[in-house]
Amino acid sequence: DTAVSQTPKYLVTQMGNDKSIKCEQNLGHDTMYWYKQDSKKFLKIMFSYNNKELIINETVPNRFSPKSPDKAHLNLHINSLELGDSAVYFCASSQEAGRGLVRTEAFFGQGTRLTVV
Amino acid sequence: GESVGLHLPTLSVQEGDNSIINCAYSNSASDYFIWYKQESGKGPQFIIDIRSNMDKRQGQRVTVLLNKTVKHLSLQIAATQPGDSAVYFCAEKLAGGYNKLIFGAGTRLAVHP
């Protein structure tokens, strides 16, 4: 069973369109994330939700809106797509530190390669 | 061979050699560090972690060394294999707060037979 799964794997769309990427984790974690990886492989956090509450919101255009219907799901909606949004978007999950667990590493999905044309 | 993980450099090693990948982290307040491996077309995969109260941790064929004085982290891979070819990232987490990981720039490891 896939621990963190995101769909779609590939997404090609035109500028100005609105698109969503879905993410689900079956690890029972309470924290989920969206990361963006650019063409130089640089990984940067965008958002994080803990138990459906937004806890990290980096400097991301407000065209990007995360939504967490429950703690196992974190979707990313992007409005008015721009060429510069082309990247690979990774969803991840972890168990928040302080819950008596030793490991707090994040488990990543396979990524969604978004290409805006 | 050794490499500093800036601007995605490439470290080329022969199969069977030991590899050392270096990382300079940015925050002296970071208390938790992780090495991730990313193969082509896949998401980052956990390799090994270390907490700031340690300076060395060993796993299967991998060792992570932490030097807090100079804010330096290294990953040593023993007897490097072709399957080790990937991009390697170090990540740090600031003490307290939520589990926000700050990633380094990555180093590509190329293993040649």
mmCIF file of C-alpha atoms in Angstrom:
data_model
loop_
_atom_site.group_PDB
_atom_site.id
_atom_site.type_symbol
_atom_site.label_atom_id
_atom_site.label_comp_id
_atom_site.label_asym_id
_atom_site.label_seq_id
_atom_site.Cartn_x
_atom_site.Cartn_y
_atom_site.Cartn_z
ATOM 1 C CA ASP A 1 0.000 0.000 0.000
ATOM 2 C CA THR A 2 1.252 3.444 -0.913
ATOM 3 C CA ALA A 3 1.864 5.496 2.227
ATOM 4 C CA VAL A 4 1.515 8.964 0.665
ATOM 5 C CA SER A 5 -0.251 9.071 -2.669
ATOM 6 C CA GLN A 6 -0.890 12.105 -4.807
ATOM 7 C CA THR A 7 -2.773 12.530 -8.053
ATOM 8 C CA PRO A 8 -2.261 13.230 -10.807
ATOM 9 C CA LYS A 9 1.368 12.266 -11.426
ATOM 10 C CA TYR A 10 1.574 14.521 -14.470
ATOM 11 C CA LEU A 11 -0.431 17.640 -15.203
ATOM 12 C CA VAL A 12 -0.085 19.741 -18.335
ATOM 13 C CA THR A 13 -2.276 22.796 -18.567
ATOM 14 C CA GLN A 14 -2.511 26.203 -20.154
ATOM 15 C CA MET A 15 -1.771 29.508 -18.514
ATOM 16 C CA GLY A 16 -4.725 30.992 -16.729
ATOM 17 C CA ASN A 17 -6.365 27.669 -15.912
ATOM 18 C CA ASP A 18 -7.278 26.488 -12.411
ATOM 19 C CA LYS A 19 -6.112 23.039 -11.317
ATOM 20 C CA SER A 20 -6.026 20.864 -8.213
ATOM 21 C CA ILE A 21 -3.634 18.227 -6.930
ATOM 22 C CA LYS A 22 -4.872 15.712 -4.391
ATOM 23 C CA CYS A 23 -2.938 13.995 -1.633
ATOM 24 C CA GLU A 24 -3.832 11.228 0.791
ATOM 25 C CA GLN A 25 -1.787 9.489 3.457
ATOM 26 C CA ASN A 26 -2.625 6.213 5.197
ATOM 27 C CA LEU A 27 0.071 6.432 7.862
ATOM 28 C CA GLY A 28 -2.139 7.914 10.537
ATOM 29 C CA HIS A 29 0.053 11.011 10.693
ATOM 30 C CA ASP A 30 -1.351 14.249 11.983
ATOM 31 C CA THR A 31 0.705 16.644 9.859
ATOM 32 C CA MET A 32 0.783 17.074 6.091
ATOM 33 C CA TYR A 33 2.812 19.313 3.808
ATOM 34 C CA TRP A 34 3.158 20.630 0.306
ATOM 35 C CA TYR A 35 6.647 21.166 -1.078
ATOM 36 C CA LYS A 36 7.671 22.624 -4.415
ATOM 37 C CA GLN A 37 10.746 21.366 -6.259
ATOM 38 C CA ASP A 38 12.066 23.603 -9.008
ATOM 39 C CA SER A 39 14.073 22.694 -12.086
ATOM 40 C CA LYS A 40 17.304 22.866 -10.062
ATOM 41 C CA LYS A 41 15.942 20.268 -7.646
ATOM 42 C CA PHE A 42 15.598 22.799 -4.846
ATOM 43 C CA LEU A 43 12.875 21.708 -2.393
ATOM 44 C CA LYS A 44 10.957 24.371 -0.525
ATOM 45 C CA ILE A 45 8.049 24.030 1.849
ATOM 46 C CA MET A 46 4.844 25.797 0.884
ATOM 47 C CA PHE A 47 2.235 24.804 3.435
ATOM 48 C CA SER A 48 1.696 22.545 6.385
ATOM 49 C CA TYR A 49 -1.465 21.398 8.140
ATOM 50 C CA ASN A 50 -1.667 19.809 11.554
ATOM 51 C CA ASN A 51 -4.983 18.096 12.290
ATOM 52 C CA LYS A 52 -6.653 20.124 9.546
ATOM 53 C CA GLU A 53 -5.272 23.408 10.867
ATOM 54 C CA LEU A 54 -2.917 25.514 8.754
ATOM 55 C CA ILE A 55 0.336 25.882 10.699
ATOM 56 C CA ILE A 56 2.905 26.794 8.081
ATOM 57 C CA ASN A 57 2.234 29.192 5.251
ATOM 58 C CA GLU A 58 5.392 30.278 3.523
ATOM 59 C CA THR A 59 5.573 33.182 1.109
ATOM 60 C CA VAL A 60 3.371 31.646 -1.544
ATOM 61 C CA PRO A 61 1.108 33.593 -3.948
ATOM 62 C CA ASN A 62 -2.493 33.536 -2.794
ATOM 63 C CA ARG A 63 -3.360 31.807 -6.065
ATOM 64 C CA PHE A 64 -2.288 28.687 -4.150
ATOM 65 C CA SER A 65 -4.859 27.476 -1.671
ATOM 66 C CA PRO A 66 -4.454 24.294 0.346
ATOM 67 C CA LYS A 67 -7.471 22.489 1.713
ATOM 68 C CA SER A 68 -7.534 19.756 4.307
ATOM 69 C CA PRO A 69 -10.922 18.047 4.629
ATOM 70 C CA ASP A 70 -9.508 15.663 7.235
ATOM 71 C CA LYS A 71 -6.097 14.875 8.620
ATOM 72 C CA ALA A 72 -5.472 12.161 6.006
ATOM 73 C CA HIS A 73 -5.988 14.484 3.055
ATOM 74 C CA LEU A 74 -4.367 17.691 1.904
ATOM 75 C CA ASN A 75 -5.250 19.068 -1.497
ATOM 76 C CA LEU A 76 -3.646 21.944 -3.353
ATOM 77 C CA HIS A 77 -5.681 24.202 -5.594
ATOM 78 C CA ILE A 78 -3.962 26.639 -7.906
ATOM 79 C CA ASN A 79 -5.815 29.474 -9.614
ATOM 80 C CA SER A 80 -4.780 31.380 -12.716
ATOM 81 C CA LEU A 81 -1.762 29.213 -13.428
ATOM 82 C CA GLU A 82 1.410 30.932 -14.617
ATOM 83 C CA LEU A 83 4.452 29.644 -16.477
ATOM 84 C CA GLY A 84 6.530 30.019 -13.325
ATOM 85 C CA ASP A 85 4.305 27.558 -11.503
ATOM 86 C CA SER A 86 5.811 24.744 -13.548
ATOM 87 C CA ALA A 87 7.567 22.470 -11.076
ATOM 88 C CA VAL A 88 7.211 19.175 -9.262
ATOM 89 C CA TYR A 89 4.918 19.404 -6.251
ATOM 90 C CA PHE A 90 5.390 16.938 -3.422
ATOM 91 C CA CYS A 91 2.982 16.087 -0.689
ATOM 92 C CA ALA A 92 4.417 14.721 2.552
ATOM 93 C CA SER A 93 3.241 13.677 5.977
ATOM 94 C CA SER A 94 4.774 13.211 9.396
ATOM 95 C CA GLN A 95 3.824 12.720 12.994
ATOM 96 C CA GLU A 96 4.333 15.957 14.876
ATOM 97 C CA ALA A 97 7.201 15.922 17.333
ATOM 98 C CA GLY A 98 6.364 15.797 20.995
ATOM 99 C CA ARG A 99 4.022 12.856 20.776
ATOM 100 C CA GLY A 100 6.521 10.461 22.287
ATOM 101 C CA LEU A 101 7.786 9.314 18.906
ATOM 102 C CA VAL A 102 11.481 9.302 18.137
ATOM 103 C CA ARG A 103 11.253 9.835 14.407
ATOM 104 C CA THR A 104 9.699 12.914 12.936
ATOM 105 C CA GLU A 105 10.902 12.566 9.380
ATOM 106 C CA ALA A 106 8.478 13.368 6.600
ATOM 107 C CA PHE A 107 7.295 10.679 4.193
ATOM 108 C CA PHE A 108 6.933 11.960 0.653
ATOM 109 C CA GLY A 109 4.616 11.109 -2.184
ATOM 110 C CA GLN A 110 5.870 10.474 -5.708
ATOM 111 C CA GLY A 111 5.277 14.024 -6.836
ATOM 112 C CA THR A 112 3.099 15.769 -9.402
ATOM 113 C CA ARG A 113 4.935 17.250 -12.331
ATOM 114 C CA LEU A 114 3.024 20.374 -13.316
ATOM 115 C CA THR A 115 3.782 21.915 -16.684
ATOM 116 C CA VAL A 116 2.135 25.193 -17.593
ATOM 117 C CA VAL A 117 2.206 26.037 -21.300
ATOM 118 C CA GLY B 1 35.182 11.050 -2.998
ATOM 119 C CA GLU B 2 33.742 14.167 -1.295
ATOM 120 C CA SER B 3 31.416 16.940 -2.369
ATOM 121 C CA VAL B 4 29.778 20.014 -0.934
ATOM 122 C CA GLY B 5 26.087 20.174 -1.648
ATOM 123 C CA LEU B 6 25.759 23.514 -3.386
ATOM 124 C CA HIS B 7 24.048 24.132 -6.761
ATOM 125 C CA LEU B 8 23.493 20.394 -7.222
ATOM 126 C CA PRO B 9 27.060 19.304 -7.853
ATOM 127 C CA THR B 10 27.808 15.784 -8.943
ATOM 128 C CA LEU B 11 29.920 13.350 -7.016
ATOM 129 C CA SER B 12 31.232 10.536 -9.186
ATOM 130 C CA VAL B 13 32.536 7.403 -7.526
ATOM 131 C CA GLN B 14 33.505 3.910 -8.545
ATOM 132 C CA GLU B 15 31.368 1.020 -7.447
ATOM 133 C CA GLY B 16 32.720 -0.356 -4.200
ATOM 134 C CA ASP B 17 34.322 2.907 -3.076
ATOM 135 C CA ASN B 18 33.136 4.884 -0.098
ATOM 136 C CA SER B 19 31.225 8.128 -0.728
ATOM 137 C CA ILE B 20 31.068 11.224 1.412
ATOM 138 C CA ILE B 21 28.402 13.833 0.781
ATOM 139 C CA ASN B 22 28.655 17.076 2.714
ATOM 140 C CA CYS B 23 26.086 19.629 3.756
ATOM 141 C CA ALA B 24 26.357 22.992 5.464
ATOM 142 C CA TYR B 25 23.181 23.795 7.353
ATOM 143 C CA SER B 26 22.035 27.279 8.171
ATOM 144 C CA ASN B 27 20.503 27.443 11.644
ATOM 145 C CA SER B 28 22.405 26.856 14.855
ATOM 146 C CA ALA B 29 18.976 26.418 16.492
ATOM 147 C CA SER B 30 18.218 23.298 14.434
ATOM 148 C CA ASP B 31 17.846 20.201 16.582
ATOM 149 C CA TYR B 32 17.080 17.450 14.104
ATOM 150 C CA PHE B 33 18.676 16.539 10.792
ATOM 151 C CA ILE B 34 17.740 14.086 8.087
ATOM 152 C CA TRP B 35 19.327 12.750 4.934
ATOM 153 C CA TYR B 36 17.002 11.969 2.052
ATOM 154 C CA LYS B 37 17.668 10.112 -1.185
ATOM 155 C CA GLN B 38 15.729 11.037 -4.299
ATOM 156 C CA GLU B 39 15.797 8.750 -7.300
ATOM 157 C CA SER B 40 14.715 9.952 -10.696
ATOM 158 C CA GLY B 41 10.948 10.385 -10.941
ATOM 159 C CA LYS B 42 10.366 9.632 -7.261
ATOM 160 C CA GLY B 43 9.865 11.519 -4.053
ATOM 161 C CA PRO B 44 12.575 11.946 -1.424
ATOM 162 C CA GLN B 45 13.095 8.838 0.670
ATOM 163 C CA PHE B 46 14.351 8.803 4.258
ATOM 164 C CA ILE B 47 17.854 7.394 4.738
ATOM 165 C CA ILE B 48 19.015 8.291 8.220
ATOM 166 C CA ASP B 49 18.471 10.958 10.843
ATOM 167 C CA ILE B 50 20.379 12.405 13.757
ATOM 168 C CA ARG B 51 19.476 14.628 16.680
ATOM 169 C CA SER B 52 21.574 17.541 17.779
ATOM 170 C CA ASN B 53 22.608 15.813 20.998
ATOM 171 C CA MET B 54 24.557 13.269 18.951
ATOM 172 C CA ASP B 55 27.562 13.635 16.666
ATOM 173 C CA LYS B 56 27.425 10.299 14.885
ATOM 174 C CA ARG B 57 24.828 7.759 13.925
ATOM 175 C CA GLN B 58 25.211 4.605 11.900
ATOM 176 C CA GLY B 59 22.788 2.686 9.766
ATOM 177 C CA GLN B 60 23.183 -0.057 7.243
ATOM 178 C CA ARG B 61 26.135 1.055 5.076
ATOM 179 C CA VAL B 62 25.450 4.690 5.955
ATOM 180 C CA THR B 63 26.844 6.945 8.654
ATOM 181 C CA VAL B 64 25.825 10.504 9.421
ATOM 182 C CA LEU B 65 28.233 12.852 11.175
ATOM 183 C CA LEU B 66 27.160 16.105 12.763
ATOM 184 C CA ASN B 67 29.532 18.939 13.647
ATOM 185 C CA LYS B 68 27.491 21.616 15.369
ATOM 186 C CA THR B 69 30.486 23.883 15.858
ATOM 187 C CA VAL B 70 30.761 24.541 12.144
ATOM 188 C CA LYS B 71 27.159 23.597 11.283
ATOM 189 C CA HIS B 72 28.221 20.751 9.065
ATOM 190 C CA LEU B 73 26.568 17.460 8.293
ATOM 191 C CA SER B 74 27.956 14.599 6.246
ATOM 192 C CA LEU B 75 26.646 11.331 4.891
ATOM 193 C CA GLN B 76 29.059 8.493 4.385
ATOM 194 C CA ILE B 77 28.042 5.565 2.219
ATOM 195 C CA ALA B 78 30.218 2.483 2.457
ATOM 196 C CA ALA B 79 30.865 0.230 -0.534
ATOM 197 C CA THR B 80 28.807 2.394 -2.866
ATOM 198 C CA GLN B 81 26.572 0.472 -5.260
ATOM 199 C CA PRO B 82 24.935 1.451 -8.572
ATOM 200 C CA GLY B 83 21.596 1.523 -6.753
ATOM 201 C CA ASP B 84 22.933 4.364 -4.627
ATOM 202 C CA SER B 85 22.936 6.677 -7.654
ATOM 203 C CA ALA B 86 20.486 9.462 -6.822
ATOM 204 C CA VAL B 87 20.268 13.033 -5.547
ATOM 205 C CA TYR B 88 20.919 13.323 -1.827
ATOM 206 C CA PHE B 89 19.476 16.083 0.336
ATOM 207 C CA CYS B 90 20.165 17.084 3.872
ATOM 208 C CA ALA B 91 17.319 18.669 5.804
ATOM 209 C CA GLU B 92 17.228 20.472 9.132
ATOM 210 C CA LYS B 93 14.431 21.197 11.571
ATOM 211 C CA LEU B 94 14.411 24.143 13.925
ATOM 212 C CA ALA B 95 14.025 23.349 17.592
ATOM 213 C CA GLY B 96 10.491 23.807 18.875
ATOM 214 C CA GLY B 97 7.584 24.714 16.685
ATOM 215 C CA TYR B 98 6.249 22.390 14.054
ATOM 216 C CA ASN B 99 8.003 19.874 11.901
ATOM 217 C CA LYS B 100 9.124 22.241 9.148
ATOM 218 C CA LEU B 101 12.071 20.824 7.237
ATOM 219 C CA ILE B 102 14.520 23.130 5.507
ATOM 220 C CA PHE B 103 16.281 21.352 2.683
ATOM 221 C CA GLY B 104 19.783 21.846 1.375
ATOM 222 C CA ALA B 105 20.477 22.192 -2.315
ATOM 223 C CA GLY B 106 21.200 18.504 -2.976
ATOM 224 C CA THR B 107 24.131 16.533 -4.359
ATOM 225 C CA ARG B 108 23.917 14.101 -7.222
ATOM 226 C CA LEU B 109 25.776 10.847 -6.646
ATOM 227 C CA ALA B 110 26.804 8.967 -9.782
ATOM 228 C CA VAL B 111 28.163 5.471 -9.252
ATOM 229 C CA HIS B 112 30.191 3.978 -12.067
ATOM 230 C CA PRO B 113 30.840 0.248 -12.493
#
